[in-house]
mmCIF file of C-alpha atoms (C1' of nucleotides) in Angstrom:
data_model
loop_
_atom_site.group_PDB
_atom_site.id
_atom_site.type_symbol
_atom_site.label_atom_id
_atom_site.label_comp_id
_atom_site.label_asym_id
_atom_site.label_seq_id
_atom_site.Cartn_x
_atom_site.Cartn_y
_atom_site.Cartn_z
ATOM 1 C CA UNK D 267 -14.169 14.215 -0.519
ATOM 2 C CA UNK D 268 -13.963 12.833 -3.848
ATOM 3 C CA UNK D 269 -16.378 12.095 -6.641
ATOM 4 C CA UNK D 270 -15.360 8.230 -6.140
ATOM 5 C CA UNK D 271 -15.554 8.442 -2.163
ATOM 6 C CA UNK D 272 -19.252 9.810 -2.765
ATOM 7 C CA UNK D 273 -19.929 6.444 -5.273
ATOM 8 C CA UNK D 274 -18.325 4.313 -2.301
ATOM 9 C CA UNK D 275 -20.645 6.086 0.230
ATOM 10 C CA UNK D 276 -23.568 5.780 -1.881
ATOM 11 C CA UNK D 277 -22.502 1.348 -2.465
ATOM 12 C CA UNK D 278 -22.514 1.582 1.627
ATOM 13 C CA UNK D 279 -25.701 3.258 2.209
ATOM 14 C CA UNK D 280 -24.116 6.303 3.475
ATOM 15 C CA UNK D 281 -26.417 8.788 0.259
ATOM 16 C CA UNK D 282 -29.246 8.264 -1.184
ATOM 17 C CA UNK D 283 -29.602 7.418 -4.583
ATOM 18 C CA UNK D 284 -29.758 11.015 -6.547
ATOM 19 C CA UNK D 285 -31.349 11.566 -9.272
ATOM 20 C CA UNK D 286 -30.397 11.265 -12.561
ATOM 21 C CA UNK D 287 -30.229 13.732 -15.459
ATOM 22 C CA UNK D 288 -31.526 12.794 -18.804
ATOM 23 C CA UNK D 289 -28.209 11.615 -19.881
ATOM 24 C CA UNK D 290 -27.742 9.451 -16.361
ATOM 25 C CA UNK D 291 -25.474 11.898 -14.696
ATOM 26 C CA UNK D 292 -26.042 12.115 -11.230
ATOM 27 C CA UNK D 293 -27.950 15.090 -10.005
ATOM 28 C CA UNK D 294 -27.471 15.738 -6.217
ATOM 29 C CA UNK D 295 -29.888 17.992 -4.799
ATOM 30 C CA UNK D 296 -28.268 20.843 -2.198
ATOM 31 C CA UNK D 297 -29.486 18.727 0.866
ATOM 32 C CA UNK D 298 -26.587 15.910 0.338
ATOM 33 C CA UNK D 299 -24.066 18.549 1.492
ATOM 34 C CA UNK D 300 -25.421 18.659 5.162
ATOM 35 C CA UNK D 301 -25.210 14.806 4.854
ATOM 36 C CA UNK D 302 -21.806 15.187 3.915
ATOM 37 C CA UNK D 303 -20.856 17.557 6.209
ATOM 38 C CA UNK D 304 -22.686 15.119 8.912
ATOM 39 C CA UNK D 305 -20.206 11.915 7.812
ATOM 40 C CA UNK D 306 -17.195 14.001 7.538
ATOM 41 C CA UNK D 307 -18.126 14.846 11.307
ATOM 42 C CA UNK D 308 -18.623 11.684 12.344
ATOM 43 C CA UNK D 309 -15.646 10.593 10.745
ATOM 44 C CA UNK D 310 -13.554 13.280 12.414
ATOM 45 C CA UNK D 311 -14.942 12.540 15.799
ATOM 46 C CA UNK D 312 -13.708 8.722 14.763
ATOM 47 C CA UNK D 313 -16.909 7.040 13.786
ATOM 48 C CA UNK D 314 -16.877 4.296 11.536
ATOM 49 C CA UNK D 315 -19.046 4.588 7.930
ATOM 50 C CA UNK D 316 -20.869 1.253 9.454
ATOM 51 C CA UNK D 317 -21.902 3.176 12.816
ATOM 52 C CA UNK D 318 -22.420 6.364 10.788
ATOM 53 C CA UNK D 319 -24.929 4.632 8.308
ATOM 54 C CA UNK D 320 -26.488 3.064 11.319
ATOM 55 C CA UNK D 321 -27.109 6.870 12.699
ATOM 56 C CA UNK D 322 -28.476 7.359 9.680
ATOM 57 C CA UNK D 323 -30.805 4.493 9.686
ATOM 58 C CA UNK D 324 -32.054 5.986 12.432
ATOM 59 C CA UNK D 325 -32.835 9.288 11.481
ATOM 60 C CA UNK D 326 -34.270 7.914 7.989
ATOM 61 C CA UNK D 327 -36.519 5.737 10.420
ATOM 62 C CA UNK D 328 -38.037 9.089 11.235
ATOM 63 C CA UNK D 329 -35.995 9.318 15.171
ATOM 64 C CA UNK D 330 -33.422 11.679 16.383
ATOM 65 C CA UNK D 331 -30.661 9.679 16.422
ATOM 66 C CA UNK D 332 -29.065 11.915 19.305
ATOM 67 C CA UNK D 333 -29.342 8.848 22.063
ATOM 68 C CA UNK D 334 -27.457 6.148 19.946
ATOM 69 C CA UNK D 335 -24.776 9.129 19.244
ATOM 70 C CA UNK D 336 -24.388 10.092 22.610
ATOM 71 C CA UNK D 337 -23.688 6.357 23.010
ATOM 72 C CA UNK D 338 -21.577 6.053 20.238
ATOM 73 C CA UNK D 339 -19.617 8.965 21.710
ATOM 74 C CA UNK D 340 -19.270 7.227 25.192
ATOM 75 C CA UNK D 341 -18.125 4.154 23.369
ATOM 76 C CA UNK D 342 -15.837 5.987 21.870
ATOM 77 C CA UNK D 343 -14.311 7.769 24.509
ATOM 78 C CA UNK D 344 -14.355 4.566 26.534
ATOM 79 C CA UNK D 345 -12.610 2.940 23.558
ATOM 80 C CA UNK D 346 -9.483 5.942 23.175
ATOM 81 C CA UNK D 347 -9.439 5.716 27.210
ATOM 82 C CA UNK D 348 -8.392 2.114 27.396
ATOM 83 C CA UNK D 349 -6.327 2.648 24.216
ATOM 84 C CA UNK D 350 -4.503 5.531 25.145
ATOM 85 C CA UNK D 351 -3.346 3.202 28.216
ATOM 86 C CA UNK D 352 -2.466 0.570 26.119
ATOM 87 C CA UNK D 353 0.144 3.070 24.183
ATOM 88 C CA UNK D 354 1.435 4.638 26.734
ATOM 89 C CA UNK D 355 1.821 1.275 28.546
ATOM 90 C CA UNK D 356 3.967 0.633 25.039
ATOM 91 C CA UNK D 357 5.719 3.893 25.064
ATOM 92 C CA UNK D 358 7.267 3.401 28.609
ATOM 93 C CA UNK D 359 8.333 -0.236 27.430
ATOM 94 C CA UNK D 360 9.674 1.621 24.586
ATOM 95 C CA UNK D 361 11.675 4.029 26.674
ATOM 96 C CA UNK D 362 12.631 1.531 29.106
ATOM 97 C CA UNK D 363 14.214 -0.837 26.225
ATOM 98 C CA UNK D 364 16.192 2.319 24.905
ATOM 99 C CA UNK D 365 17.529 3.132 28.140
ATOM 100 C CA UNK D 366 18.875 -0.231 28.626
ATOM 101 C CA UNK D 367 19.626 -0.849 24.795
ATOM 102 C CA UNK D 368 21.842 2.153 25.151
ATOM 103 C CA UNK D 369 24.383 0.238 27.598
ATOM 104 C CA UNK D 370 24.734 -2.591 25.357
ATOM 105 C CA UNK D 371 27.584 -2.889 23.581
ATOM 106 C CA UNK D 372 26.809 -4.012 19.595
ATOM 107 C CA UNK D 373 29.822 -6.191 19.609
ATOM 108 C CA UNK D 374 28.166 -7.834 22.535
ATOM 109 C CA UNK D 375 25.036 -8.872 20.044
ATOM 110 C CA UNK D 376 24.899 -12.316 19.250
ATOM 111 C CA UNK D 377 23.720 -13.115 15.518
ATOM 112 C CA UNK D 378 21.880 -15.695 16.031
ATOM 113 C CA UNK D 379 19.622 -13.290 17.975
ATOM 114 C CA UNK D 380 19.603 -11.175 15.932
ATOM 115 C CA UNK D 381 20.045 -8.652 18.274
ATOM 116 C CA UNK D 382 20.112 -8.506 22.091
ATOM 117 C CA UNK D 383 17.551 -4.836 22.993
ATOM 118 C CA UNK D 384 14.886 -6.935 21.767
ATOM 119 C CA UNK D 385 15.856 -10.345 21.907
ATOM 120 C CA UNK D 386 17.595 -11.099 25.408
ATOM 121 C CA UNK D 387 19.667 -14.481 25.384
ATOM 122 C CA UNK D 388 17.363 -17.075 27.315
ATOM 123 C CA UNK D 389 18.039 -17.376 30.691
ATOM 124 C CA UNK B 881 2.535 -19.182 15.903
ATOM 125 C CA UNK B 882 1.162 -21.153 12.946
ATOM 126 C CA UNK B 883 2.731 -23.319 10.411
ATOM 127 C CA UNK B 884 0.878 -20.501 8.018
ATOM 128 C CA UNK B 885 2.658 -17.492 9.810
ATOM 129 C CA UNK B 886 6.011 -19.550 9.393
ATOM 130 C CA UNK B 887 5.477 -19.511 5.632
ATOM 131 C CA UNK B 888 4.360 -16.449 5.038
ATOM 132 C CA UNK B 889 7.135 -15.126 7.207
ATOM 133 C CA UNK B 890 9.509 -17.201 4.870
ATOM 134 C CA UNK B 891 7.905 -15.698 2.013
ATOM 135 C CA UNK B 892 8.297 -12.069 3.176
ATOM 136 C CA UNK B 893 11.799 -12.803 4.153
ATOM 137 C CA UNK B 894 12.052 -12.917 7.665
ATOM 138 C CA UNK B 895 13.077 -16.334 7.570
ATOM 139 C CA UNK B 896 15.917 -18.418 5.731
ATOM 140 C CA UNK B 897 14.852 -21.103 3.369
ATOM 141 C CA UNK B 898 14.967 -24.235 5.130
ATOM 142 C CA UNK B 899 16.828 -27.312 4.083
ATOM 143 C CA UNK B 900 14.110 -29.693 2.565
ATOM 144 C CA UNK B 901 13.805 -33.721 3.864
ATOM 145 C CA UNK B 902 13.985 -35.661 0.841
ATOM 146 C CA UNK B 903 10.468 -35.625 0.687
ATOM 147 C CA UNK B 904 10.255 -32.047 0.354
ATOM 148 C CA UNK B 905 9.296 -31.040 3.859
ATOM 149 C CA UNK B 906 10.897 -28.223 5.765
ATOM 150 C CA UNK B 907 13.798 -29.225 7.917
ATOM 151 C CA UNK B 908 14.088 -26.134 10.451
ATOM 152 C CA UNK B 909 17.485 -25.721 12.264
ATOM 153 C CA UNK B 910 17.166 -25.282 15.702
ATOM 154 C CA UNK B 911 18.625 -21.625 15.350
ATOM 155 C CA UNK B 912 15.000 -20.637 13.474
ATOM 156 C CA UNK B 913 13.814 -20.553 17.277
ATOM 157 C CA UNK B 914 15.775 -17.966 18.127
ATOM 158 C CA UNK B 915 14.798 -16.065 15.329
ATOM 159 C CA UNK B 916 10.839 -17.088 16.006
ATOM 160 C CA UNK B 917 11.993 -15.329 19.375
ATOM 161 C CA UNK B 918 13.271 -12.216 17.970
ATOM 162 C CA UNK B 919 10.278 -11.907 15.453
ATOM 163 C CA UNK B 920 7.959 -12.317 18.364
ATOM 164 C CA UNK B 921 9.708 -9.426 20.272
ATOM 165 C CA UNK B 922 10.110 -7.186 18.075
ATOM 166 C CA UNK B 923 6.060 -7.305 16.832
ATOM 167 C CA UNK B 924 5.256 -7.132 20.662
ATOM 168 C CA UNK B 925 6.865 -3.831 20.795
ATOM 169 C CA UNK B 926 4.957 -2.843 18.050
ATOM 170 C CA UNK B 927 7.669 -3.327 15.239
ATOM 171 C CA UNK B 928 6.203 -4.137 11.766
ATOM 172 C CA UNK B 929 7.121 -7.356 10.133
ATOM 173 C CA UNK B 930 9.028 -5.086 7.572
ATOM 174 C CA UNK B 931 11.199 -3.179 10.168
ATOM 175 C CA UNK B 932 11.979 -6.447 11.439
ATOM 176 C CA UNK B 933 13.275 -7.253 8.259
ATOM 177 C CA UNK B 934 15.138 -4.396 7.840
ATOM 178 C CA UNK B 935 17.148 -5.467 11.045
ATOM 179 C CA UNK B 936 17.202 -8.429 10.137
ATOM 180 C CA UNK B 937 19.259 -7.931 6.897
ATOM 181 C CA UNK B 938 21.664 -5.732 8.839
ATOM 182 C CA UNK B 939 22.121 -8.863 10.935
ATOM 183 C CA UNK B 940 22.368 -10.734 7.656
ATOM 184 C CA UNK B 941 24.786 -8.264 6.496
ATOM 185 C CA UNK B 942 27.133 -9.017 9.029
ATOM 186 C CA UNK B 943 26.250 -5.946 11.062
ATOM 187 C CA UNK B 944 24.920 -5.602 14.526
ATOM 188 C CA UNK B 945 21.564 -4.086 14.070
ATOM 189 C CA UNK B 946 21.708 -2.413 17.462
ATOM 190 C CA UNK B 947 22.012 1.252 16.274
ATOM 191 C CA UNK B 948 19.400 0.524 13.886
ATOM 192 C CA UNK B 949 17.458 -0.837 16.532
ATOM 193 C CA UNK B 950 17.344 1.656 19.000
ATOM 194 C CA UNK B 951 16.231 3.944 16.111
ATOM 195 C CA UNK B 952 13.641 2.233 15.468
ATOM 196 C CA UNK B 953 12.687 1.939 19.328
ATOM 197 C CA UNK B 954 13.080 6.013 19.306
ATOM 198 C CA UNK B 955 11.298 6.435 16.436
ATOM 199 C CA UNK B 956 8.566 4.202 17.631
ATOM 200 C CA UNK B 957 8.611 5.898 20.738
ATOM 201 C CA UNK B 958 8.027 9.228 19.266
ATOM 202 C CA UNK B 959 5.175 8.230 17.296
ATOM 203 C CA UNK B 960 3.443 6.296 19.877
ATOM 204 C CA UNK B 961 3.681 10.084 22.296
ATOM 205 C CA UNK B 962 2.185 12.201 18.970
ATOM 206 C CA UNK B 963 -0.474 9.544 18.523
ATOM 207 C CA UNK B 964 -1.263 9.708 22.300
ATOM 208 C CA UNK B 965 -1.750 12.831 22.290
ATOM 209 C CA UNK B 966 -4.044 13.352 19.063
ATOM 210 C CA UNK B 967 -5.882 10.140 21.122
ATOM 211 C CA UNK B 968 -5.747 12.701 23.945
ATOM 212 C CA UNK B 969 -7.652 15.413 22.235
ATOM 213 C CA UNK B 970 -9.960 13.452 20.541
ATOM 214 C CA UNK B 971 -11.113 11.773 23.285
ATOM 215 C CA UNK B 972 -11.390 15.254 24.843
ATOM 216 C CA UNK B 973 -13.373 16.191 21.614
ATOM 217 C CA UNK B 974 -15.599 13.852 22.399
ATOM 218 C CA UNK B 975 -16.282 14.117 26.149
ATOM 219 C CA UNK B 976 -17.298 18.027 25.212
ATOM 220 C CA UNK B 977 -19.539 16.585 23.071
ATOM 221 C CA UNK B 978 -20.957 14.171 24.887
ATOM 222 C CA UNK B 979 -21.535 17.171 27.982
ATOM 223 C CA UNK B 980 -22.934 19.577 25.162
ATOM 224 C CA UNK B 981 -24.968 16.857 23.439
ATOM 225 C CA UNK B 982 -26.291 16.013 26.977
ATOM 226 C CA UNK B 983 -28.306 19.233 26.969
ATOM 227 C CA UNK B 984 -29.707 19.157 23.430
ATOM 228 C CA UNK B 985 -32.932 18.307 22.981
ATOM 229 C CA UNK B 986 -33.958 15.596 20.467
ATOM 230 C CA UNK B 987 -36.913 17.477 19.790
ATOM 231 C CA UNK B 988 -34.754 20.218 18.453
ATOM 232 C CA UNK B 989 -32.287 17.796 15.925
ATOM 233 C CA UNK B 990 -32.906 18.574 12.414
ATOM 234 C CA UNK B 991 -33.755 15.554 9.720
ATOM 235 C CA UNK B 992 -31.523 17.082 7.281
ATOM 236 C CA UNK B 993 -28.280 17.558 9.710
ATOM 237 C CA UNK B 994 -28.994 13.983 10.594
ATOM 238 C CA UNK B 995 -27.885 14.969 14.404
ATOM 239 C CA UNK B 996 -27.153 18.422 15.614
ATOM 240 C CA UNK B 997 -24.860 16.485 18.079
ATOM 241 C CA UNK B 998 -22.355 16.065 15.227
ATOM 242 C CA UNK B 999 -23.549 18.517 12.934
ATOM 243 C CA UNK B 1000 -24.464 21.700 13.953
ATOM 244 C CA UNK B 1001 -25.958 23.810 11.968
ATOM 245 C CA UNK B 1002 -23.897 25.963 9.912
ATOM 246 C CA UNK B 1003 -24.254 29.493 11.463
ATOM 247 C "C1'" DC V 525 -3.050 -52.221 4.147
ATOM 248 C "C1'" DT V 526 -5.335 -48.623 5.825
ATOM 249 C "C1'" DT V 527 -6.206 -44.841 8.581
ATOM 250 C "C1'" DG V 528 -5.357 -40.429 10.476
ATOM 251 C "C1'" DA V 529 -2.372 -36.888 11.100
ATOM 252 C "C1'" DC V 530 0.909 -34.596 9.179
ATOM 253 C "C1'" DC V 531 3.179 -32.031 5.201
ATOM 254 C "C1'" DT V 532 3.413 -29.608 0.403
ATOM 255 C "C1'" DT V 533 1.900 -25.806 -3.054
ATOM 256 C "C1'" DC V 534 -1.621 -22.857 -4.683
ATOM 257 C "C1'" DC V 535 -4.915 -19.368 -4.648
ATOM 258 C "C1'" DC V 536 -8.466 -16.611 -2.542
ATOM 259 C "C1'" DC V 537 -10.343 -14.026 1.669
ATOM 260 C "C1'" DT V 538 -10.382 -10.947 5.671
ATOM 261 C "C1'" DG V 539 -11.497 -5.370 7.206
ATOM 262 C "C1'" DA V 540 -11.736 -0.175 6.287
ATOM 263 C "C1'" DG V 541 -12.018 3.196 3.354
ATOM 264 C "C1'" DG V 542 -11.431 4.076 -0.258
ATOM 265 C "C1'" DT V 543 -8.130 4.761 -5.064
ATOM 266 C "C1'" DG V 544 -6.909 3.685 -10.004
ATOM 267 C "C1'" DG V 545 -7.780 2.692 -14.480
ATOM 268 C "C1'" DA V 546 -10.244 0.965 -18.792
ATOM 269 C "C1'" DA V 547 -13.955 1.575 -21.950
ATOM 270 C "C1'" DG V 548 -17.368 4.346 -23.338
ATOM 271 C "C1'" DG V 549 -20.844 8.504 -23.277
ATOM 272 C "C1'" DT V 550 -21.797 13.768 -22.658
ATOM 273 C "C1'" DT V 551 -21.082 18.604 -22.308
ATOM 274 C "C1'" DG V 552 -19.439 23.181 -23.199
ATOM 275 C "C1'" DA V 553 -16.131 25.982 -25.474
ATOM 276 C "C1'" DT V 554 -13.529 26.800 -29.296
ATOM 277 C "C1'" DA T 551 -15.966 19.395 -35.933
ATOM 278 C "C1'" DT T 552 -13.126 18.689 -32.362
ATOM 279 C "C1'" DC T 553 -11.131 18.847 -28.021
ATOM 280 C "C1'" DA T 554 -10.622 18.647 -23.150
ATOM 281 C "C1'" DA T 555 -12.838 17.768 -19.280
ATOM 282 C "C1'" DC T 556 -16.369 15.886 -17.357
ATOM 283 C "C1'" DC T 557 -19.475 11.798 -16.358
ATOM 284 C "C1'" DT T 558 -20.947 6.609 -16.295
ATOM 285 C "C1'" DT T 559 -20.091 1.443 -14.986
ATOM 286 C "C1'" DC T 560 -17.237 -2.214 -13.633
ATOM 287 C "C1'" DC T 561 -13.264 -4.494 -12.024
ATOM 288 C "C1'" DA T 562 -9.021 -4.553 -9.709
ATOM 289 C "C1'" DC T 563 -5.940 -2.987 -6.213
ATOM 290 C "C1'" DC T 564 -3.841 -0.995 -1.759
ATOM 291 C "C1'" DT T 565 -2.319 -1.981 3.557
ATOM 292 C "C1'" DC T 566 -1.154 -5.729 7.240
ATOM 293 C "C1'" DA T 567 -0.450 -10.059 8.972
ATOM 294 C "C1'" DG T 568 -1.717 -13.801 8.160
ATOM 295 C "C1'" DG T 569 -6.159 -17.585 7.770
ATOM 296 C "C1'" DG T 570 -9.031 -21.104 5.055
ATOM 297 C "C1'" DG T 571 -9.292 -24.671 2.375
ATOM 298 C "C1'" DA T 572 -8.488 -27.649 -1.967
ATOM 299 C "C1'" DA T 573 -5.669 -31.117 -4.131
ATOM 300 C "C1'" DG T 574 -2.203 -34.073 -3.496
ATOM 301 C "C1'" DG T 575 2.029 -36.437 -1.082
ATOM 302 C "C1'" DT T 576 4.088 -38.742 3.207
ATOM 303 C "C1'" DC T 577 4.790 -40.891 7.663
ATOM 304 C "C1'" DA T 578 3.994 -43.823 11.801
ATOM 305 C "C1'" DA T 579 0.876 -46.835 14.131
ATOM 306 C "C1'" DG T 580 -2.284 -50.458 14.271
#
DNA sequence: CTTGACCTTCCCCTGAGGTGGAAGGTTGAT
DNA sequence: ATCAACCTTCCACCTCAGGGGAAGGTCAAG
């Protein structure tokens, strides 16, 4: 958390304008910390700073915001289920093309290929 | 595959310069096909466009790339397990929260926390 | 001859979440 | 009085893999 990632999250609506001291230094009162500690949460649990700030936009609409986070979470977790699928889906192509790659021989790999694991002559 | 994506491929160097007609347009070889096919591969299996280059200046360099290669599938490989995992346990994360959030009451969220959900309050 | 569909180079834009630096002002300690 | 270490604003830049579009040249068909 630096001073410039608290400027960017005040440009994205993420703080609330503080305060200013006499000499236009920025004066946060103590409450910004729980905000803080909120995003940093959020962010940890994979929440972007748009759907954070729209959590927020909720609470500073005077509602608990705890429905459209529960949501948010079963989004998520919807979201990493299908991903996590996708990767592993990846992985075992992965593992199946080093398997096979393995038995190749490298003089074997034609140039203009480039190289035969990945690039199989045509038919 | 776009004309653009050809270029900028050129540009980043995963593609020779073509001959030119004599009115300046690109004259492809038929070989650039098989090198369209290898590009193609290698991104599907999750390769960046610069670890394709890298194998392809091996190629270029009048090596097979196939050592290289499978490297890069292993390595690939073992990143794409440590990021399941970490996917894993934050989608774990967030099914915990999602049952503990469940049986929080709105009523009961602080303003200042923005959403106990996400930010409990510091004991 | 003209039209439409290509091609060329060039530069800027995208999204996410910031980071870096320049130019200038302020503060607290020496 | 001076010095370092802050702060302020503003503008630019980073990744990644291209996409959009302007301004201008070229090619084949009608």
């Amino acid at each position: 958390m630096t001073a410039k990632a608290l400027r960017y999250y005040e440009t994205v609506g993420l703080l609330p304008e503080p305060d200013r001291t006499a000499s236009g230094y920025r004066d946060y009162p103590e409450t910004v910390l729980d905000r803080l500690r909120f995003i940093r949460a959020a962010q940890a649990v994979g929440l972007t700073l748009g759907e954070i700030r729209g959590v927020i936009a909720f609470r500073e609409a005077g509602r608990p915001p705890c429905a459209h986070v529960l949501e948010l979470i079963e989004g998520r977790a919807a979201d990493l289920d299908t991903r996590i699928v996708e990767l592993a889906a990846l992985r075992d192509e992965l593992r199946r093309l080093d398997e096979r790659g393995r038995t190749l021989s490298p003089d074997a790999c034609s140039p203009g290929l480039v190289c035969h694991i990945l690039n199989p002559a045509a038919h």
